[in-house]
PDB file of N, CA and C in Angstrom:
ATOM      1  N   LYS A   1      -9.447 -25.897  -3.368  1.00 61.00           N
ATOM      2  CA  LYS A   1      -9.632 -26.829  -4.469  1.00 61.00           C
ATOM      3  C   LYS A   1     -10.025 -26.073  -5.744  1.00 61.00           C
ATOM      4  N   ASN A   2      -9.556 -26.604  -6.845  1.00 77.00           N
ATOM      5  CA  ASN A   2      -9.809 -26.026  -8.142  1.00 77.00           C
ATOM      6  C   ASN A   2     -11.037 -26.695  -8.755  1.00 77.00           C
ATOM      7  N   GLU A   3     -12.007 -25.895  -9.234  1.00 86.00           N
ATOM      8  CA  GLU A   3     -13.231 -26.455  -9.806  1.00 86.00           C
ATOM      9  C   GLU A   3     -12.991 -27.129 -11.145  1.00 86.00           C
ATOM     10  N   MET A   4     -11.844 -26.875 -11.765  1.00 92.00           N
ATOM     11  CA  MET A   4     -11.518 -27.479 -13.054  1.00 92.00           C
ATOM     12  C   MET A   4     -10.910 -28.879 -12.887  1.00 92.00           C
ATOM     13  N   CYS A   5     -10.682 -29.258 -11.633  1.00 93.00           N
ATOM     14  CA  CYS A   5     -10.033 -30.540 -11.352  1.00 93.00           C
ATOM     15  C   CYS A   5     -10.938 -31.441 -10.533  1.00 93.00           C
ATOM     16  N   GLU A   6     -10.687 -32.723 -10.676  1.00 93.00           N
ATOM     17  CA  GLU A   6     -11.352 -33.725  -9.846  1.00 93.00           C
ATOM     18  C   GLU A   6     -10.275 -34.376  -8.982  1.00 93.00           C
ATOM     19  N   TYR A   7     -10.587 -34.556  -7.711  1.00 90.00           N
ATOM     20  CA  TYR A   7      -9.617 -35.087  -6.758  1.00 90.00           C
ATOM     21  C   TYR A   7     -10.110 -36.423  -6.214  1.00 90.00           C
ATOM     22  N   VAL A   8      -9.230 -37.412  -6.238  1.00 89.00           N
ATOM     23  CA  VAL A   8      -9.568 -38.737  -5.721  1.00 89.00           C
ATOM     24  C   VAL A   8      -8.499 -39.141  -4.712  1.00 89.00           C
ATOM     25  N   GLN A   9      -8.948 -39.639  -3.569  1.00 86.00           N
ATOM     26  CA  GLN A   9      -8.050 -40.203  -2.564  1.00 86.00           C
ATOM     27  C   GLN A   9      -8.453 -41.657  -2.371  1.00 86.00           C
ATOM     28  N   GLU A  10      -7.495 -42.547  -2.574  1.00 88.00           N
ATOM     29  CA  GLU A  10      -7.752 -43.973  -2.379  1.00 88.00           C
ATOM     30  C   GLU A  10      -6.899 -44.454  -1.224  1.00 88.00           C
ATOM     31  N   PHE A  11      -7.522 -45.183  -0.303  1.00 87.00           N
ATOM     32  CA  PHE A  11      -6.843 -45.696   0.878  1.00 87.00           C
ATOM     33  C   PHE A  11      -6.770 -47.216   0.779  1.00 87.00           C
ATOM     34  N   TYR A  12      -5.592 -47.764   1.039  1.00 92.00           N
ATOM     35  CA  TYR A  12      -5.390 -49.209   1.034  1.00 92.00           C
ATOM     36  C   TYR A  12      -4.967 -49.639   2.439  1.00 92.00           C
ATOM     37  N   PHE A  13      -5.614 -50.695   2.931  1.00 90.00           N
ATOM     38  CA  PHE A  13      -5.380 -51.164   4.295  1.00 90.00           C
ATOM     39  C   PHE A  13      -4.898 -52.605   4.301  1.00 90.00           C
ATOM     40  N   HIS A  14      -4.128 -52.938   5.327  1.00 92.00           N
ATOM     41  CA  HIS A  14      -3.720 -54.316   5.587  1.00 92.00           C
ATOM     42  C   HIS A  14      -3.770 -54.524   7.095  1.00 92.00           C
ATOM     43  N   ASN A  15      -4.503 -55.527   7.527  1.00 91.00           N
ATOM     44  CA  ASN A  15      -4.664 -55.805   8.958  1.00 91.00           C
ATOM     45  C   ASN A  15      -5.126 -54.571   9.735  1.00 91.00           C
ATOM     46  N   GLY A  16      -6.035 -53.800   9.138  1.00 85.00           N
ATOM     47  CA  GLY A  16      -6.611 -52.643   9.818  1.00 85.00           C
ATOM     48  C   GLY A  16      -5.750 -51.399   9.830  1.00 85.00           C
ATOM     49  N   GLN A  17      -4.593 -51.432   9.188  1.00 86.00           N
ATOM     50  CA  GLN A  17      -3.724 -50.251   9.148  1.00 86.00           C
ATOM     51  C   GLN A  17      -3.549 -49.798   7.709  1.00 86.00           C
ATOM     52  N   VAL A  18      -3.542 -48.488   7.532  1.00 87.00           N
ATOM     53  CA  VAL A  18      -3.333 -47.943   6.196  1.00 87.00           C
ATOM     54  C   VAL A  18      -1.891 -48.228   5.772  1.00 87.00           C
ATOM     55  N   ILE A  19      -1.744 -48.708   4.527  1.00 93.00           N
ATOM     56  CA  ILE A  19      -0.408 -48.978   4.006  1.00 93.00           C
ATOM     57  C   ILE A  19      -0.094 -48.105   2.788  1.00 93.00           C
ATOM     58  N   LEU A  20      -1.132 -47.565   2.154  1.00 93.00           N
ATOM     59  CA  LEU A  20      -0.936 -46.752   0.962  1.00 93.00           C
ATOM     60  C   LEU A  20      -2.078 -45.764   0.812  1.00 93.00           C
ATOM     61  N   ILE A  21      -1.726 -44.538   0.496  1.00 89.00           N
ATOM     62  CA  ILE A  21      -2.711 -43.536   0.092  1.00 89.00           C
ATOM     63  C   ILE A  21      -2.292 -43.071  -1.294  1.00 89.00           C
ATOM     64  N   GLU A  22      -3.232 -43.127  -2.222  1.00 91.00           N
ATOM     65  CA  GLU A  22      -2.970 -42.651  -3.573  1.00 91.00           C
ATOM     66  C   GLU A  22      -3.841 -41.422  -3.817  1.00 91.00           C
ATOM     67  N   LEU A  23      -3.221 -40.335  -4.217  1.00 89.00           N
ATOM     68  CA  LEU A  23      -3.915 -39.080  -4.490  1.00 89.00           C
ATOM     69  C   LEU A  23      -3.811 -38.802  -5.981  1.00 89.00           C
ATOM     70  N   ILE A  24      -4.954 -38.638  -6.638  1.00 93.00           N
ATOM     71  CA  ILE A  24      -4.959 -38.424  -8.079  1.00 93.00           C
ATOM     72  C   ILE A  24      -5.760 -37.160  -8.381  1.00 93.00           C
ATOM     73  N   THR A  25      -5.143 -36.251  -9.119  1.00 93.00           N
ATOM     74  CA  THR A  25      -5.801 -35.031  -9.564  1.00 93.00           C
ATOM     75  C   THR A  25      -5.956 -35.111 -11.075  1.00 93.00           C
ATOM     76  N   THR A  26      -7.198 -35.009 -11.546  1.00 94.00           N
ATOM     77  CA  THR A  26      -7.494 -35.109 -12.972  1.00 94.00           C
ATOM     78  C   THR A  26      -8.147 -33.816 -13.448  1.00 94.00           C
ATOM     79  N   LEU A  27      -7.732 -33.338 -14.616  1.00 94.00           N
ATOM     80  CA  LEU A  27      -8.380 -32.179 -15.228  1.00 94.00           C
ATOM     81  C   LEU A  27      -9.712 -32.634 -15.802  1.00 94.00           C
ATOM     82  N   LYS A  28     -10.816 -32.008 -15.369  1.00 92.00           N
ATOM     83  CA  LYS A  28     -12.148 -32.459 -15.765  1.00 92.00           C
ATOM     84  C   LYS A  28     -12.371 -32.387 -17.274  1.00 92.00           C
ATOM     85  N   GLU A  29     -11.967 -31.296 -17.881  1.00 91.00           N
ATOM     86  CA  GLU A  29     -12.257 -31.073 -19.297  1.00 91.00           C
ATOM     87  C   GLU A  29     -11.578 -32.092 -20.208  1.00 91.00           C
ATOM     88  N   SER A  30     -10.309 -32.403 -19.927  1.00 94.00           N
ATOM     89  CA  SER A  30      -9.562 -33.305 -20.803  1.00 94.00           C
ATOM     90  C   SER A  30      -9.433 -34.720 -20.233  1.00 94.00           C
ATOM     91  N   ASN A  31      -9.824 -34.892 -18.978  1.00 92.00           N
ATOM     92  CA  ASN A  31      -9.679 -36.163 -18.267  1.00 92.00           C
ATOM     93  C   ASN A  31      -8.212 -36.599 -18.177  1.00 92.00           C
ATOM     94  N   ARG A  32      -7.303 -35.620 -18.223  1.00 95.00           N
ATOM     95  CA  ARG A  32      -5.863 -35.880 -18.141  1.00 95.00           C
ATOM     96  C   ARG A  32      -5.422 -35.823 -16.685  1.00 95.00           C
ATOM     97  N   ILE A  33      -4.548 -36.729 -16.292  1.00 93.00           N
ATOM     98  CA  ILE A  33      -4.017 -36.713 -14.929  1.00 93.00           C
ATOM     99  C   ILE A  33      -3.042 -35.556 -14.805  1.00 93.00           C
ATOM    100  N   ALA A  34      -3.332 -34.649 -13.875  1.00 92.00           N
ATOM    101  CA  ALA A  34      -2.486 -33.478 -13.643  1.00 92.00           C
ATOM    102  C   ALA A  34      -1.467 -33.732 -12.537  1.00 92.00           C
ATOM    103  N   ASP A  35      -1.816 -34.614 -11.616  1.00 92.00           N
ATOM    104  CA  ASP A  35      -0.913 -34.930 -10.513  1.00 92.00           C
ATOM    105  C   ASP A  35      -1.297 -36.290  -9.952  1.00 92.00           C
ATOM    106  N   LYS A  36      -0.278 -37.034  -9.540  1.00 93.00           N
ATOM    107  CA  LYS A  36      -0.510 -38.339  -8.938  1.00 93.00           C
ATOM    108  C   LYS A  36       0.552 -38.543  -7.866  1.00 93.00           C
ATOM    109  N   GLN A  37       0.101 -38.899  -6.680  1.00 91.00           N
ATOM    110  CA  GLN A  37       1.019 -39.111  -5.571  1.00 91.00           C
ATOM    111  C   GLN A  37       0.673 -40.419  -4.874  1.00 91.00           C
ATOM    112  N   LYS A  38       1.715 -41.089  -4.398  1.00 94.00           N
ATOM    113  CA  LYS A  38       1.533 -42.316  -3.613  1.00 94.00           C
ATOM    114  C   LYS A  38       2.322 -42.149  -2.326  1.00 94.00           C
ATOM    115  N   MET A  39       1.652 -42.430  -1.220  1.00 92.00           N
ATOM    116  CA  MET A  39       2.275 -42.340   0.098  1.00 92.00           C
ATOM    117  C   MET A  39       2.174 -43.705   0.768  1.00 92.00           C
ATOM    118  N   TYR A  40       3.324 -44.246   1.137  1.00 94.00           N
ATOM    119  CA  TYR A  40       3.391 -45.565   1.748  1.00 94.00           C
ATOM    120  C   TYR A  40       3.606 -45.434   3.257  1.00 94.00           C
ATOM    121  N   PHE A  41       2.896 -46.272   4.009  1.00 92.00           N
ATOM    122  CA  PHE A  41       2.923 -46.199   5.465  1.00 92.00           C
ATOM    123  C   PHE A  41       3.319 -47.537   6.072  1.00 92.00           C
ATOM    124  N   GLU A  42       3.959 -47.445   7.221  1.00 92.00           N
ATOM    125  CA  GLU A  42       4.258 -48.613   8.049  1.00 92.00           C
ATOM    126  C   GLU A  42       3.946 -48.226   9.478  1.00 92.00           C
ATOM    127  N   ASN A  43       3.057 -48.979  10.116  1.00 87.00           N
ATOM    128  CA  ASN A  43       2.604 -48.647  11.479  1.00 87.00           C
ATOM    129  C   ASN A  43       2.097 -47.204  11.566  1.00 87.00           C
ATOM    130  N   GLU A  44       1.332 -46.806  10.529  1.00 80.00           N
ATOM    131  CA  GLU A  44       0.709 -45.476  10.448  1.00 80.00           C
ATOM    132  C   GLU A  44       1.706 -44.339  10.239  1.00 80.00           C
ATOM    133  N   ASP A  45       2.983 -44.634  10.028  1.00 88.00           N
ATOM    134  CA  ASP A  45       3.990 -43.599   9.779  1.00 88.00           C
ATOM    135  C   ASP A  45       4.339 -43.571   8.297  1.00 88.00           C
ATOM    136  N   LEU A  46       4.443 -42.372   7.741  1.00 91.00           N
ATOM    137  CA  LEU A  46       4.831 -42.207   6.344  1.00 91.00           C
ATOM    138  C   LEU A  46       6.278 -42.661   6.172  1.00 91.00           C
ATOM    139  N   VAL A  47       6.506 -43.630   5.293  1.00 93.00           N
ATOM    140  CA  VAL A  47       7.862 -44.143   5.088  1.00 93.00           C
ATOM    141  C   VAL A  47       8.395 -43.861   3.684  1.00 93.00           C
ATOM    142  N   ALA A  48       7.511 -43.648   2.722  1.00 95.00           N
ATOM    143  CA  ALA A  48       7.941 -43.316   1.366  1.00 95.00           C
ATOM    144  C   ALA A  48       6.830 -42.529   0.679  1.00 95.00           C
ATOM    145  N   TRP A  49       7.254 -41.619  -0.197  1.00 93.00           N
ATOM    146  CA  TRP A  49       6.301 -40.766  -0.900  1.00 93.00           C
ATOM    147  C   TRP A  49       6.816 -40.529  -2.299  1.00 93.00           C
ATOM    148  N   PHE A  50       5.976 -40.817  -3.275  1.00 95.00           N
ATOM    149  CA  PHE A  50       6.295 -40.557  -4.674  1.00 95.00           C
ATOM    150  C   PHE A  50       5.276 -39.568  -5.212  1.00 95.00           C
ATOM    151  N   ASP A  51       5.774 -38.447  -5.747  1.00 90.00           N
ATOM    152  CA  ASP A  51       4.867 -37.497  -6.384  1.00 90.00           C
ATOM    153  C   ASP A  51       5.100 -37.555  -7.889  1.00 90.00           C
ATOM    154  N   TYR A  52       4.465 -36.676  -8.621  1.00 87.00           N
ATOM    155  CA  TYR A  52       4.521 -36.686 -10.076  1.00 87.00           C
ATOM    156  C   TYR A  52       5.954 -36.597 -10.596  1.00 87.00           C
ATOM    157  N   ASP A  53       6.844 -35.957  -9.809  1.00 86.00           N
ATOM    158  CA  ASP A  53       8.234 -35.761 -10.223  1.00 86.00           C
ATOM    159  C   ASP A  53       9.171 -36.867  -9.749  1.00 86.00           C
ATOM    160  N   GLY A  54       8.685 -37.815  -8.996  1.00 91.00           N
ATOM    161  CA  GLY A  54       9.524 -38.907  -8.507  1.00 91.00           C
ATOM    162  C   GLY A  54       9.478 -39.005  -6.995  1.00 91.00           C
ATOM    163  N   LYS A  55      10.490 -39.645  -6.435  1.00 94.00           N
ATOM    164  CA  LYS A  55      10.529 -39.880  -4.992  1.00 94.00           C
ATOM    165  C   LYS A  55      10.837 -38.588  -4.244  1.00 94.00           C
ATOM    166  N   VAL A  56      10.075 -38.349  -3.176  1.00 93.00           N
ATOM    167  CA  VAL A  56      10.292 -37.178  -2.326  1.00 93.00           C
ATOM    168  C   VAL A  56      11.296 -37.566  -1.244  1.00 93.00           C
ATOM    169  N   ASP A  57      12.317 -36.762  -1.068  1.00 95.00           N
ATOM    170  CA  ASP A  57      13.367 -37.010  -0.070  1.00 95.00           C
ATOM    171  C   ASP A  57      12.764 -36.993   1.323  1.00 95.00           C
ATOM    172  N   ARG A  58      12.936 -38.087   2.066  1.00 92.00           N
ATOM    173  CA  ARG A  58      12.326 -38.173   3.407  1.00 92.00           C
ATOM    174  C   ARG A  58      12.967 -37.222   4.414  1.00 92.00           C
ATOM    175  N   ASN A  59      14.101 -36.626   4.080  1.00 95.00           N
ATOM    176  CA  ASN A  59      14.733 -35.634   4.955  1.00 95.00           C
ATOM    177  C   ASN A  59      14.321 -34.205   4.619  1.00 95.00           C
ATOM    178  N   SER A  60      13.532 -34.028   3.571  1.00 94.00           N
ATOM    179  CA  SER A  60      13.101 -32.684   3.165  1.00 94.00           C
ATOM    180  C   SER A  60      12.015 -32.158   4.098  1.00 94.00           C
ATOM    181  N   GLU A  61      11.919 -30.842   4.164  1.00 93.00           N
ATOM    182  CA  GLU A  61      10.862 -30.221   4.973  1.00 93.00           C
ATOM    183  C   GLU A  61       9.485 -30.606   4.451  1.00 93.00           C
ATOM    184  N   LYS A  62       9.360 -30.717   3.131  1.00 87.00           N
ATOM    185  CA  LYS A  62       8.088 -31.097   2.506  1.00 87.00           C
ATOM    186  C   LYS A  62       7.634 -32.468   3.021  1.00 87.00           C
ATOM    187  N   PHE A  63       8.543 -33.436   3.038  1.00 91.00           N
ATOM    188  CA  PHE A  63       8.214 -34.789   3.509  1.00 91.00           C
ATOM    189  C   PHE A  63       7.818 -34.756   4.982  1.00 91.00           C
ATOM    190  N   LYS A  64       8.618 -34.077   5.795  1.00 90.00           N
ATOM    191  CA  LYS A  64       8.351 -34.028   7.234  1.00 90.00           C
ATOM    192  C   LYS A  64       7.009 -33.378   7.540  1.00 90.00           C
ATOM    193  N   LYS A  65       6.691 -32.291   6.818  1.00 87.00           N
ATOM    194  CA  LYS A  65       5.425 -31.583   7.039  1.00 87.00           C
ATOM    195  C   LYS A  65       4.241 -32.479   6.674  1.00 87.00           C
ATOM    196  N   VAL A  66       4.318 -33.120   5.517  1.00 84.00           N
ATOM    197  CA  VAL A  66       3.225 -33.990   5.083  1.00 84.00           C
ATOM    198  C   VAL A  66       3.107 -35.210   5.993  1.00 84.00           C
ATOM    199  N   ALA A  67       4.237 -35.751   6.446  1.00 86.00           N
ATOM    200  CA  ALA A  67       4.206 -36.901   7.361  1.00 86.00           C
ATOM    201  C   ALA A  67       3.437 -36.551   8.624  1.00 86.00           C
ATOM    202  N   THR A  68       3.701 -35.391   9.173  1.00 85.00           N
ATOM    203  CA  THR A  68       3.007 -34.951  10.388  1.00 85.00           C
ATOM    204  C   THR A  68       1.521 -34.746  10.126  1.00 85.00           C
ATOM    205  N   GLU A  69       1.196 -34.046   9.025  1.00 83.00           N
ATOM    206  CA  GLU A  69      -0.207 -33.780   8.705  1.00 83.00           C
ATOM    207  C   GLU A  69      -0.962 -35.066   8.390  1.00 83.00           C
ATOM    208  N   ARG A  70      -0.362 -35.961   7.631  1.00 77.00           N
ATOM    209  CA  ARG A  70      -1.024 -37.219   7.270  1.00 77.00           C
ATOM    210  C   ARG A  70      -1.232 -38.095   8.496  1.00 77.00           C
ATOM    211  N   ASN A  71      -0.265 -38.134   9.387  1.00 72.00           N
ATOM    212  CA  ASN A  71      -0.421 -38.948  10.592  1.00 72.00           C
ATOM    213  C   ASN A  71      -1.573 -38.432  11.442  1.00 72.00           C
ATOM    214  N   GLU A  72      -1.714 -37.108  11.558  1.00 77.00           N
ATOM    215  CA  GLU A  72      -2.844 -36.536  12.301  1.00 77.00           C
ATOM    216  C   GLU A  72      -4.154 -36.856  11.590  1.00 77.00           C
ATOM    217  N   TYR A  73      -4.162 -36.750  10.270  1.00 73.00           N
ATOM    218  CA  TYR A  73      -5.354 -37.050   9.484  1.00 73.00           C
ATOM    219  C   TYR A  73      -5.756 -38.513   9.650  1.00 73.00           C
ATOM    220  N   LEU A  74      -4.783 -39.414   9.580  1.00 73.00           N
ATOM    221  CA  LEU A  74      -5.071 -40.840   9.738  1.00 73.00           C
ATOM    222  C   LEU A  74      -5.604 -41.152  11.125  1.00 73.00           C
ATOM    223  N   THR A  75      -5.038 -40.524  12.137  1.00 72.00           N
ATOM    224  CA  THR A  75      -5.508 -40.726  13.509  1.00 72.00           C
ATOM    225  C   THR A  75      -6.974 -40.325  13.620  1.00 72.00           C
ATOM    226  N   ASN A  76      -7.335 -39.179  13.054  1.00 72.00           N
ATOM    227  CA  ASN A  76      -8.727 -38.713  13.076  1.00 72.00           C
ATOM    228  C   ASN A  76      -9.625 -39.628  12.266  1.00 72.00           C
ATOM    229  N   LEU A  77      -9.163 -40.069  11.111  1.00 66.00           N
ATOM    230  CA  LEU A  77      -9.952 -40.951  10.260  1.00 66.00           C
ATOM    231  C   LEU A  77     -10.252 -42.271  10.974  1.00 66.00           C
ATOM    232  N   ILE A  78      -9.249 -42.831  11.607  1.00 65.00           N
ATOM    233  CA  ILE A  78      -9.435 -44.096  12.326  1.00 65.00           C
ATOM    234  C   ILE A  78     -10.367 -43.905  13.521  1.00 65.00           C
ATOM    235  N   ALA A  79     -10.206 -42.814  14.254  1.00 68.00           N
ATOM    236  CA  ALA A  79     -11.073 -42.542  15.403  1.00 68.00           C
ATOM    237  C   ALA A  79     -12.531 -42.407  14.955  1.00 68.00           C
ATOM    238  N   GLU A  80     -12.754 -41.718  13.825  1.00 65.00           N
ATOM    239  CA  GLU A  80     -14.116 -41.552  13.319  1.00 65.00           C
ATOM    240  C   GLU A  80     -14.716 -42.890  12.899  1.00 65.00           C
ATOM    241  N   SER A  81     -13.913 -43.759  12.333  1.00 59.00           N
ATOM    242  CA  SER A  81     -14.433 -45.038  11.853  1.00 59.00           C
ATOM    243  C   SER A  81     -14.805 -45.958  13.024  1.00 59.00           C
ATOM    244  N   LEU A  82     -14.218 -45.727  14.190  1.00 61.00           N
ATOM    245  CA  LEU A  82     -14.530 -46.552  15.358  1.00 61.00           C
ATOM    246  C   LEU A  82     -15.793 -46.106  16.057  1.00 61.00           C
ATOM    247  N   ASN A  83     -16.269 -44.918  15.770  1.00 57.00           N
ATOM    248  CA  ASN A  83     -17.501 -44.402  16.417  1.00 57.00           C
ATOM    249  C   ASN A  83     -18.742 -44.909  15.755  1.00 57.00           C
TER     250      ASN A  83
END
């Protein structure tokens, strides 16, 4: 993580399942948004992803890698919340 930036992750749920994760990176000094990403989920699976440059191709290696990592992260997050 960069000390010059502030990172925010917002989670949106419907019926106990995450449907959207919004990731926002802001430059602290200017309060300007440096990066913004939205990840949409259905049944805990990543189905669409928009980054600062637009829609990420779901067949790309980048999409597949993040889908796998996010699904593992969500599984851990949900397990922790049940304890």
